[in-house]
mmCIF file of C-alpha atoms in Angstrom:
data_model
loop_
_atom_site.group_PDB
_atom_site.id
_atom_site.type_symbol
_atom_site.label_atom_id
_atom_site.label_comp_id
_atom_site.label_asym_id
_atom_site.label_seq_id
_atom_site.Cartn_x
_atom_site.Cartn_y
_atom_site.Cartn_z
ATOM 1 C CA UNK A 1177 -59.810 -24.608 -25.001
ATOM 2 C CA UNK A 1178 -63.518 -24.689 -24.259
ATOM 3 C CA UNK A 1179 -64.605 -26.317 -27.503
ATOM 4 C CA UNK A 1180 -63.629 -26.918 -31.133
ATOM 5 C CA UNK A 1181 -62.183 -23.679 -32.474
ATOM 6 C CA UNK A 1182 -62.934 -21.718 -29.281
ATOM 7 C CA UNK A 1183 -60.589 -20.340 -26.656
ATOM 8 C CA UNK A 1184 -61.278 -18.376 -23.482
ATOM 9 C CA UNK A 1185 -59.124 -15.308 -22.856
ATOM 10 C CA UNK A 1186 -56.876 -15.762 -19.831
ATOM 11 C CA UNK A 1187 -55.758 -13.115 -17.325
ATOM 12 C CA UNK A 1188 -52.294 -13.073 -18.879
ATOM 13 C CA UNK A 1189 -53.685 -12.118 -22.298
ATOM 14 C CA UNK A 1190 -56.497 -9.800 -21.242
ATOM 15 C CA UNK A 1191 -55.984 -6.410 -22.856
ATOM 16 C CA UNK A 1192 -54.243 -7.781 -25.954
ATOM 17 C CA UNK A 1193 -55.371 -6.661 -29.417
ATOM 18 C CA UNK A 1194 -57.357 -9.380 -31.150
ATOM 19 C CA UNK A 1195 -55.206 -9.401 -34.299
ATOM 20 C CA UNK A 1196 -52.008 -9.877 -32.283
ATOM 21 C CA UNK A 1197 -53.679 -12.592 -30.207
ATOM 22 C CA UNK A 1198 -54.577 -14.449 -33.407
ATOM 23 C CA UNK A 1199 -51.075 -14.113 -34.852
ATOM 24 C CA UNK A 1200 -49.664 -15.937 -31.851
ATOM 25 C CA UNK A 1201 -51.851 -18.890 -32.817
ATOM 26 C CA UNK A 1202 -51.811 -18.945 -36.607
ATOM 27 C CA UNK A 1203 -49.543 -18.019 -39.493
ATOM 28 C CA UNK A 1204 -51.941 -15.481 -41.002
ATOM 29 C CA UNK A 1205 -51.243 -12.116 -42.598
ATOM 30 C CA UNK A 1206 -52.984 -8.979 -41.362
ATOM 31 C CA UNK A 1207 -55.117 -9.003 -44.510
ATOM 32 C CA UNK A 1208 -56.227 -12.595 -43.909
ATOM 33 C CA UNK A 1209 -57.179 -11.760 -40.325
ATOM 34 C CA UNK A 1210 -59.165 -8.711 -41.435
ATOM 35 C CA UNK A 1211 -61.087 -10.852 -43.944
ATOM 36 C CA UNK A 1212 -61.930 -13.477 -41.300
ATOM 37 C CA UNK A 1213 -63.253 -10.713 -39.051
ATOM 38 C CA UNK A 1214 -65.335 -9.112 -41.812
ATOM 39 C CA UNK A 1215 -66.962 -12.431 -42.734
ATOM 40 C CA UNK A 1216 -67.606 -13.322 -39.100
ATOM 41 C CA UNK A 1217 -65.450 -16.461 -39.246
ATOM 42 C CA UNK A 1218 -63.723 -15.049 -36.177
ATOM 43 C CA UNK A 1219 -66.019 -13.790 -33.428
ATOM 44 C CA UNK A 1220 -65.695 -12.714 -29.803
ATOM 45 C CA UNK A 1221 -68.517 -13.896 -27.546
ATOM 46 C CA UNK A 1222 -70.486 -14.567 -30.732
ATOM 47 C CA UNK A 1223 -70.124 -10.992 -31.984
ATOM 48 C CA UNK A 1224 -68.259 -9.590 -34.984
ATOM 49 C CA UNK A 1225 -65.489 -7.238 -33.849
ATOM 50 C CA UNK A 1226 -62.584 -5.341 -35.402
ATOM 51 C CA UNK A 1227 -58.912 -6.241 -35.416
ATOM 52 C CA UNK A 1228 -58.072 -3.644 -32.769
ATOM 53 C CA UNK A 1229 -60.597 -5.033 -30.275
ATOM 54 C CA UNK A 1230 -58.999 -5.318 -26.832
ATOM 55 C CA UNK A 1231 -59.738 -8.725 -25.382
ATOM 56 C CA UNK A 1232 -61.231 -8.969 -21.904
ATOM 57 C CA UNK A 1233 -60.742 -11.684 -19.313
ATOM 58 C CA UNK A 1234 -63.220 -14.528 -19.865
ATOM 59 C CA UNK A 1235 -64.266 -13.587 -23.413
ATOM 60 C CA UNK A 1236 -64.503 -16.498 -25.835
ATOM 61 C CA UNK A 1237 -62.822 -16.195 -29.206
ATOM 62 C CA UNK A 1238 -64.106 -18.470 -31.968
ATOM 63 C CA UNK A 1239 -61.544 -19.364 -34.621
ATOM 64 C CA UNK A 1240 -61.983 -21.512 -37.742
ATOM 65 C CA UNK A 1241 -60.745 -25.010 -36.747
ATOM 66 C CA UNK A 1242 -58.289 -25.074 -39.648
ATOM 67 C CA UNK A 1243 -56.171 -22.331 -38.102
ATOM 68 C CA UNK A 1244 -56.270 -23.365 -34.447
ATOM 69 C CA UNK A 1245 -52.889 -25.021 -34.564
ATOM 70 C CA UNK A 1246 -49.347 -23.921 -33.726
ATOM 71 C CA UNK A 1247 -48.263 -21.229 -36.140
ATOM 72 C CA UNK A 1248 -45.273 -21.776 -38.394
ATOM 73 C CA UNK A 1249 -44.335 -18.283 -39.473
ATOM 74 C CA UNK A 1250 -43.401 -17.774 -43.098
ATOM 75 C CA UNK A 1251 -41.966 -14.359 -42.243
ATOM 76 C CA UNK A 1252 -38.234 -13.868 -41.731
ATOM 77 C CA UNK A 1253 -37.101 -13.488 -38.145
ATOM 78 C CA UNK A 1254 -36.923 -9.885 -36.944
ATOM 79 C CA UNK A 1255 -33.330 -10.425 -35.863
ATOM 80 C CA UNK A 1256 -30.755 -13.131 -35.440
ATOM 81 C CA UNK A 1257 -31.857 -16.052 -33.226
ATOM 82 C CA UNK A 1258 -31.332 -15.449 -29.531
ATOM 83 C CA UNK A 1259 -29.093 -17.747 -27.552
ATOM 84 C CA UNK A 1260 -27.757 -18.364 -24.061
ATOM 85 C CA UNK A 1261 -25.352 -15.441 -24.399
ATOM 86 C CA UNK A 1262 -28.255 -13.094 -25.131
ATOM 87 C CA UNK A 1263 -30.124 -14.334 -22.086
ATOM 88 C CA UNK A 1264 -27.049 -13.873 -19.907
ATOM 89 C CA UNK A 1265 -26.494 -10.365 -21.317
ATOM 90 C CA UNK A 1266 -30.092 -9.260 -20.667
ATOM 91 C CA UNK A 1267 -30.166 -10.880 -17.235
ATOM 92 C CA UNK A 1268 -27.120 -8.814 -16.358
ATOM 93 C CA UNK A 1269 -29.127 -5.659 -17.093
ATOM 94 C CA UNK A 1270 -32.138 -6.498 -14.894
ATOM 95 C CA UNK A 1271 -32.727 -4.126 -11.968
ATOM 96 C CA UNK A 1272 -36.239 -5.390 -11.107
ATOM 97 C CA UNK A 1273 -38.596 -8.183 -12.132
ATOM 98 C CA UNK A 1274 -41.959 -9.460 -10.988
ATOM 99 C CA UNK A 1275 -44.960 -11.252 -12.493
ATOM 100 C CA UNK A 1276 -45.889 -8.196 -14.571
ATOM 101 C CA UNK A 1277 -42.651 -6.609 -15.735
ATOM 102 C CA UNK A 1278 -38.906 -6.712 -16.220
ATOM 103 C CA UNK A 1279 -36.957 -3.472 -15.761
ATOM 104 C CA UNK A 1280 -33.550 -3.161 -17.407
ATOM 105 C CA UNK A 1281 -30.731 -0.658 -17.050
ATOM 106 C CA UNK A 1282 -30.264 -0.089 -20.787
ATOM 107 C CA UNK A 1283 -26.670 0.655 -21.772
ATOM 108 C CA UNK A 1284 -25.895 3.785 -23.758
ATOM 109 C CA UNK A 1285 -25.309 2.975 -27.431
ATOM 110 C CA UNK A 1286 -27.700 0.008 -27.587
ATOM 111 C CA UNK A 1287 -30.850 0.663 -29.628
ATOM 112 C CA UNK A 1288 -34.240 -0.234 -28.180
ATOM 113 C CA UNK A 1289 -35.697 -1.251 -31.550
ATOM 114 C CA UNK A 1290 -34.407 -2.045 -35.022
ATOM 115 C CA UNK A 1291 -34.305 0.484 -37.820
ATOM 116 C CA UNK A 1292 -32.073 1.992 -40.465
ATOM 117 C CA UNK A 1293 -28.440 1.120 -39.782
ATOM 118 C CA UNK A 1294 -29.383 -0.582 -36.511
ATOM 119 C CA UNK A 1295 -27.906 -3.956 -35.708
ATOM 120 C CA UNK A 1296 -28.324 -5.533 -32.299
ATOM 121 C CA UNK A 1297 -31.201 -4.069 -30.282
ATOM 122 C CA UNK A 1298 -33.197 -4.804 -27.114
ATOM 123 C CA UNK A 1299 -36.419 -5.778 -28.898
ATOM 124 C CA UNK A 1300 -34.541 -8.349 -30.954
ATOM 125 C CA UNK A 1301 -33.129 -9.996 -27.851
ATOM 126 C CA UNK A 1302 -36.196 -10.254 -25.630
ATOM 127 C CA UNK A 1303 -37.068 -13.727 -26.930
ATOM 128 C CA UNK A 1304 -34.283 -14.901 -24.636
ATOM 129 C CA UNK A 1305 -36.406 -13.842 -21.627
ATOM 130 C CA UNK A 1306 -39.649 -15.508 -22.770
ATOM 131 C CA UNK A 1307 -41.743 -17.060 -20.011
ATOM 132 C CA UNK A 1308 -44.778 -19.348 -20.365
ATOM 133 C CA UNK A 1309 -44.859 -18.729 -24.110
ATOM 134 C CA UNK A 1310 -44.859 -14.927 -23.810
ATOM 135 C CA UNK A 1311 -42.036 -12.782 -25.132
ATOM 136 C CA UNK A 1312 -41.506 -9.587 -23.073
ATOM 137 C CA UNK A 1313 -42.817 -6.514 -24.878
ATOM 138 C CA UNK A 1314 -41.638 -2.922 -24.934
ATOM 139 C CA UNK A 1315 -44.057 -0.405 -23.402
ATOM 140 C CA UNK A 1316 -41.955 2.760 -23.853
ATOM 141 C CA UNK A 1317 -38.735 3.882 -25.556
ATOM 142 C CA UNK A 1318 -35.341 5.435 -24.902
ATOM 143 C CA UNK A 1319 -33.026 6.980 -27.483
ATOM 144 C CA UNK A 1320 -30.147 4.750 -28.539
ATOM 145 C CA UNK A 1321 -27.544 6.878 -26.760
ATOM 146 C CA UNK A 1322 -29.627 7.382 -23.605
ATOM 147 C CA UNK A 1323 -29.028 4.914 -20.788
ATOM 148 C CA UNK A 1324 -31.257 3.931 -17.884
ATOM 149 C CA UNK A 1325 -34.554 2.397 -16.844
ATOM 150 C CA UNK A 1326 -36.380 0.545 -19.621
ATOM 151 C CA UNK A 1327 -39.535 -1.442 -18.796
ATOM 152 C CA UNK A 1328 -40.673 -4.618 -20.561
ATOM 153 C CA UNK A 1329 -44.090 -6.183 -19.965
ATOM 154 C CA UNK A 1330 -44.127 -9.938 -19.379
ATOM 155 C CA UNK A 1331 -47.589 -10.600 -20.857
ATOM 156 C CA UNK A 1332 -50.054 -8.920 -23.260
ATOM 157 C CA UNK A 1333 -52.286 -8.021 -20.292
ATOM 158 C CA UNK A 1334 -49.372 -6.350 -18.517
ATOM 159 C CA UNK A 1335 -48.402 -4.554 -21.737
ATOM 160 C CA UNK A 1336 -51.907 -3.098 -22.021
ATOM 161 C CA UNK A 1337 -51.932 -1.910 -18.383
ATOM 162 C CA UNK A 1338 -48.446 -0.457 -18.457
ATOM 163 C CA UNK A 1339 -48.968 1.098 -21.881
ATOM 164 C CA UNK A 1340 -52.028 2.933 -20.556
ATOM 165 C CA UNK A 1341 -50.014 4.220 -17.597
ATOM 166 C CA UNK A 1342 -47.257 5.581 -19.825
ATOM 167 C CA UNK A 1343 -49.719 7.178 -22.249
ATOM 168 C CA UNK A 1344 -51.739 8.676 -19.392
ATOM 169 C CA UNK A 1345 -48.654 10.204 -17.736
ATOM 170 C CA UNK A 1346 -49.370 8.293 -14.538
ATOM 171 C CA UNK A 1347 -45.741 7.153 -14.414
ATOM 172 C CA UNK A 1348 -43.275 9.788 -13.247
ATOM 173 C CA UNK A 1349 -39.830 9.864 -14.866
ATOM 174 C CA UNK A 1350 -36.614 11.419 -13.612
ATOM 175 C CA UNK A 1351 -33.521 11.795 -15.785
ATOM 176 C CA UNK A 1352 -30.027 12.888 -14.844
ATOM 177 C CA UNK A 1353 -27.980 14.940 -17.289
ATOM 178 C CA UNK A 1354 -24.626 16.672 -17.392
ATOM 179 C CA UNK A 1355 -24.851 19.923 -19.335
ATOM 180 C CA UNK A 1356 -22.220 22.205 -20.780
ATOM 181 C CA UNK A 1357 -22.701 25.415 -18.810
ATOM 182 C CA UNK A 1358 -25.045 26.146 -15.902
ATOM 183 C CA UNK A 1359 -28.704 27.091 -16.442
ATOM 184 C CA UNK A 1360 -30.128 30.361 -15.172
ATOM 185 C CA UNK A 1361 -32.312 30.237 -13.181
ATOM 186 C CA UNK A 1362 -31.031 27.213 -11.283
ATOM 187 C CA UNK A 1363 -34.423 25.545 -11.473
ATOM 188 C CA UNK A 1364 -37.511 26.046 -13.543
ATOM 189 C CA UNK A 1365 -39.786 24.741 -16.247
ATOM 190 C CA UNK A 1366 -39.229 24.799 -20.007
ATOM 191 C CA UNK A 1367 -42.316 25.042 -22.200
ATOM 192 C CA UNK A 1368 -42.193 25.112 -25.969
ATOM 193 C CA UNK A 1369 -43.758 23.954 -29.206
ATOM 194 C CA UNK A 1370 -41.598 21.596 -31.238
ATOM 195 C CA UNK A 1371 -41.885 19.820 -34.564
ATOM 196 C CA UNK A 1372 -39.805 17.320 -36.497
ATOM 197 C CA UNK A 1373 -37.418 18.936 -38.969
ATOM 198 C CA UNK A 1374 -37.859 18.693 -42.727
ATOM 199 C CA UNK A 1375 -34.330 19.403 -43.901
ATOM 200 C CA UNK A 1376 -31.820 17.015 -45.397
ATOM 201 C CA UNK A 1377 -29.750 14.353 -43.680
ATOM 202 C CA UNK A 1378 -29.481 14.747 -39.914
ATOM 203 C CA UNK A 1379 -31.896 17.706 -39.899
ATOM 204 C CA UNK A 1380 -34.766 15.317 -40.690
ATOM 205 C CA UNK A 1381 -34.023 13.394 -37.487
ATOM 206 C CA UNK A 1382 -34.006 16.465 -35.243
ATOM 207 C CA UNK A 1383 -36.699 18.569 -33.629
ATOM 208 C CA UNK A 1384 -36.939 22.320 -34.158
ATOM 209 C CA UNK A 1385 -38.851 25.144 -32.503
ATOM 210 C CA UNK A 1386 -42.387 25.603 -33.815
ATOM 211 C CA UNK A 1387 -45.390 27.892 -33.462
ATOM 212 C CA UNK A 1388 -48.660 26.882 -31.866
ATOM 213 C CA UNK A 1389 -50.974 25.656 -34.598
ATOM 214 C CA UNK A 1390 -48.159 24.755 -36.979
ATOM 215 C CA UNK A 1391 -48.825 21.368 -38.645
ATOM 216 C CA UNK A 1392 -47.245 18.575 -36.624
ATOM 217 C CA UNK A 1393 -46.275 20.845 -33.714
ATOM 218 C CA UNK A 1394 -46.432 19.304 -30.250
ATOM 219 C CA UNK A 1395 -46.298 21.101 -26.915
ATOM 220 C CA UNK A 1396 -43.538 19.923 -24.575
ATOM 221 C CA UNK A 1397 -42.951 20.640 -20.882
ATOM 222 C CA UNK A 1398 -39.838 19.811 -18.851
ATOM 223 C CA UNK A 1399 -39.085 20.594 -15.194
ATOM 224 C CA UNK A 1400 -35.426 20.902 -14.273
ATOM 225 C CA UNK A 1401 -33.381 21.506 -11.142
ATOM 226 C CA UNK A 1402 -29.660 22.037 -10.613
ATOM 227 C CA UNK A 1403 -28.168 19.371 -8.342
ATOM 228 C CA UNK A 1404 -24.524 20.452 -8.539
ATOM 229 C CA UNK A 1405 -22.155 22.435 -10.735
ATOM 230 C CA UNK A 1406 -18.493 22.614 -11.688
ATOM 231 C CA UNK A 1407 -17.914 26.391 -11.604
ATOM 232 C CA UNK A 1408 -19.711 27.732 -14.697
ATOM 233 C CA UNK A 1409 -18.311 25.001 -16.946
ATOM 234 C CA UNK A 1410 -20.807 22.194 -16.386
ATOM 235 C CA UNK A 1411 -23.877 21.256 -14.398
ATOM 236 C CA UNK A 1412 -25.559 18.131 -13.108
ATOM 237 C CA UNK A 1413 -29.292 18.496 -13.646
ATOM 238 C CA UNK A 1414 -32.283 16.412 -12.657
ATOM 239 C CA UNK A 1415 -34.956 16.547 -15.371
ATOM 240 C CA UNK A 1416 -38.617 15.607 -15.062
ATOM 241 C CA UNK A 1417 -40.530 15.538 -18.359
ATOM 242 C CA UNK A 1418 -44.237 16.321 -18.034
ATOM 243 C CA UNK A 1419 -44.755 15.290 -21.668
ATOM 244 C CA UNK A 1420 -43.050 12.594 -23.733
ATOM 245 C CA UNK A 1421 -41.961 14.108 -27.034
ATOM 246 C CA UNK A 1422 -39.158 12.806 -29.248
ATOM 247 C CA UNK A 1423 -35.785 14.261 -28.148
ATOM 248 C CA UNK A 1424 -37.659 16.550 -25.736
ATOM 249 C CA UNK A 1425 -34.998 16.775 -23.023
ATOM 250 C CA UNK A 1426 -32.129 17.178 -25.466
ATOM 251 C CA UNK A 1427 -34.016 19.875 -27.389
ATOM 252 C CA UNK A 1428 -35.056 21.763 -24.253
ATOM 253 C CA UNK A 1429 -31.564 21.812 -22.763
ATOM 254 C CA UNK A 1430 -30.188 23.268 -25.988
ATOM 255 C CA UNK A 1431 -33.037 25.796 -26.029
ATOM 256 C CA UNK A 1432 -32.019 27.222 -22.625
ATOM 257 C CA UNK A 1433 -28.358 27.415 -23.644
ATOM 258 C CA UNK A 1434 -27.009 24.416 -21.750
ATOM 259 C CA UNK A 1435 -26.875 21.526 -24.211
ATOM 260 C CA UNK A 1436 -26.270 18.036 -22.852
ATOM 261 C CA UNK A 1437 -22.636 16.982 -22.803
ATOM 262 C CA UNK A 1438 -21.795 14.653 -25.685
ATOM 263 C CA UNK A 1439 -24.945 15.389 -27.712
ATOM 264 C CA UNK A 1440 -23.940 15.157 -31.365
ATOM 265 C CA UNK A 1441 -27.283 16.459 -32.661
ATOM 266 C CA UNK A 1442 -28.324 19.210 -30.253
ATOM 267 C CA UNK A 1443 -24.873 20.757 -29.982
ATOM 268 C CA UNK A 1444 -23.412 23.605 -27.967
ATOM 269 C CA UNK A 1445 -21.049 26.412 -28.941
ATOM 270 C CA UNK A 1446 -19.686 26.532 -25.377
ATOM 271 C CA UNK A 1447 -16.287 25.130 -24.517
ATOM 272 C CA UNK A 1448 -16.585 21.547 -23.297
ATOM 273 C CA UNK A 1449 -14.803 20.798 -19.997
ATOM 274 C CA UNK A 1450 -11.667 18.695 -20.355
ATOM 275 C CA UNK A 1451 -11.352 15.229 -18.868
ATOM 276 C CA UNK A 1452 -14.983 14.244 -19.438
ATOM 277 C CA UNK A 1453 -15.850 10.883 -20.977
ATOM 278 C CA UNK A 1454 -17.235 10.711 -24.538
ATOM 279 C CA UNK A 1455 -20.892 9.862 -25.136
ATOM 280 C CA UNK A 1456 -24.294 11.407 -24.460
ATOM 281 C CA UNK A 1457 -24.641 12.290 -20.770
ATOM 282 C CA UNK A 1458 -28.370 11.624 -20.405
ATOM 283 C CA UNK A 1459 -29.553 8.857 -18.084
ATOM 284 C CA UNK A 1460 -33.097 7.682 -17.288
ATOM 285 C CA UNK A 1461 -32.402 7.556 -13.568
ATOM 286 C CA UNK A 1462 -35.798 6.531 -12.200
ATOM 287 C CA UNK A 1463 -39.388 5.579 -12.957
ATOM 288 C CA UNK A 1464 -42.061 5.810 -10.273
ATOM 289 C CA UNK A 1465 -45.149 3.660 -10.839
ATOM 290 C CA UNK A 1466 -48.226 4.623 -8.819
ATOM 291 C CA UNK A 1467 -49.954 2.347 -6.363
ATOM 292 C CA UNK A 1468 -53.681 1.729 -6.359
ATOM 293 C CA UNK A 1469 -56.242 0.194 -8.690
ATOM 294 C CA UNK A 1470 -54.440 1.281 -11.869
ATOM 295 C CA UNK A 1471 -51.487 -0.986 -11.138
ATOM 296 C CA UNK A 1472 -52.818 -3.392 -8.525
ATOM 297 C CA UNK A 1473 -49.891 -2.442 -6.276
ATOM 298 C CA UNK A 1474 -50.378 -1.569 -2.625
ATOM 299 C CA UNK A 1475 -47.828 1.242 -2.806
ATOM 300 C CA UNK A 1476 -45.814 3.110 -5.457
ATOM 301 C CA UNK A 1477 -42.834 1.312 -6.966
ATOM 302 C CA UNK A 1478 -39.616 3.230 -7.681
ATOM 303 C CA UNK A 1479 -37.225 1.743 -10.235
ATOM 304 C CA UNK A 1480 -33.713 3.203 -10.128
ATOM 305 C CA UNK A 1481 -30.834 2.600 -12.541
ATOM 306 C CA UNK A 1482 -27.163 3.060 -11.591
ATOM 307 C CA UNK A 1483 -25.117 5.510 -13.646
ATOM 308 C CA UNK A 1484 -23.470 4.176 -16.810
ATOM 309 C CA UNK A 1485 -19.656 3.980 -16.738
ATOM 310 C CA UNK A 1486 -19.057 7.058 -18.925
ATOM 311 C CA UNK A 1487 -21.237 9.287 -16.728
ATOM 312 C CA UNK A 1488 -19.694 7.877 -13.555
ATOM 313 C CA UNK A 1489 -16.277 8.804 -14.967
ATOM 314 C CA UNK A 1490 -17.430 12.351 -15.743
ATOM 315 C CA UNK A 1491 -18.994 12.707 -12.283
ATOM 316 C CA UNK A 1492 -15.620 11.790 -10.806
ATOM 317 C CA UNK A 1493 -13.810 14.280 -13.072
ATOM 318 C CA UNK A 1494 -16.157 17.160 -12.239
ATOM 319 C CA UNK A 1495 -16.457 16.340 -8.535
ATOM 320 C CA UNK A 1496 -20.150 15.427 -8.534
ATOM 321 C CA UNK A 1497 -21.203 13.096 -5.685
ATOM 322 C CA UNK A 1498 -24.318 10.979 -6.240
ATOM 323 C CA UNK A 1499 -25.458 11.288 -2.619
ATOM 324 C CA UNK A 1500 -26.086 15.003 -3.241
ATOM 325 C CA UNK A 1501 -29.304 14.020 -5.024
ATOM 326 C CA UNK A 1502 -30.691 12.134 -2.022
ATOM 327 C CA UNK A 1503 -32.461 8.800 -2.099
ATOM 328 C CA UNK A 1504 -35.906 9.938 -3.353
ATOM 329 C CA UNK A 1505 -35.639 10.872 -7.060
ATOM 330 C CA UNK A 1506 -38.788 13.037 -6.850
ATOM 331 C CA UNK A 1507 -37.747 14.972 -3.745
ATOM 332 C CA UNK A 1508 -35.670 17.414 -5.819
ATOM 333 C CA UNK A 1509 -38.860 18.666 -7.489
#
């Protein structure tokens, strides 16, 4: 604190939205914060700003003295309280950690965030990994039934930097999938327009093909390459999404006639090979973060997640050998 009701933004919180920064210090609703900003009772470097203002290192935030005290939230907890077992569980998933991030190998079947009919989820457990008063924050998502690399930011500043990298497509992603059938050609790029369905029940949660210019339509691009195959029954593909649309990889694999094994939404009419494990066979194998000024890293960082048990079992059944993919996840492309 630099004075009564004033606080200087630290490096760990640089990049945070002002309203979220305030909520960590006071039990105020969003409406109450907006009012304080409109009246000028809260200012940044003496200037009135909006709630979505991104704080910069060294800026001074002036708060009314009455609210500069530890917040006692009147809101219900987002999930059950975390405990030592949660911390042990999450620690067992860590594949990389440093001052900026924690990377987990998310299990298939565990949701990333809460929602309808969701119970335990990653976002509800991250309190167990809090450090220096900061709870790790999600900076991207994986479907519930998709396993693999999931990145959490340790601080608001790290969340802002990493979030920008994900939104700007500066982070390269490689997924592994087992498909029913073998794609032709053996490698290529899938381009399509897709939009969220408007039907009833499950149809509302699925994407469908769309026309350019159709309301809500988004363009999606996926590169794929065949790593190995089991006759014409199944294939092991490496997938590299150039865009990040909901269900993009699952939708695109169904579009080219080789739906992902175990996908209960984007299904296939082909005969499924016997002896394969149940569950969606889609795994976020690797993330490659660039080096340079954008990340402050001297060289690129590759995060790699081991296969989940059900995919390892299917690999064994179909005769796929992981070493066939090599050690560089991007080399296949």
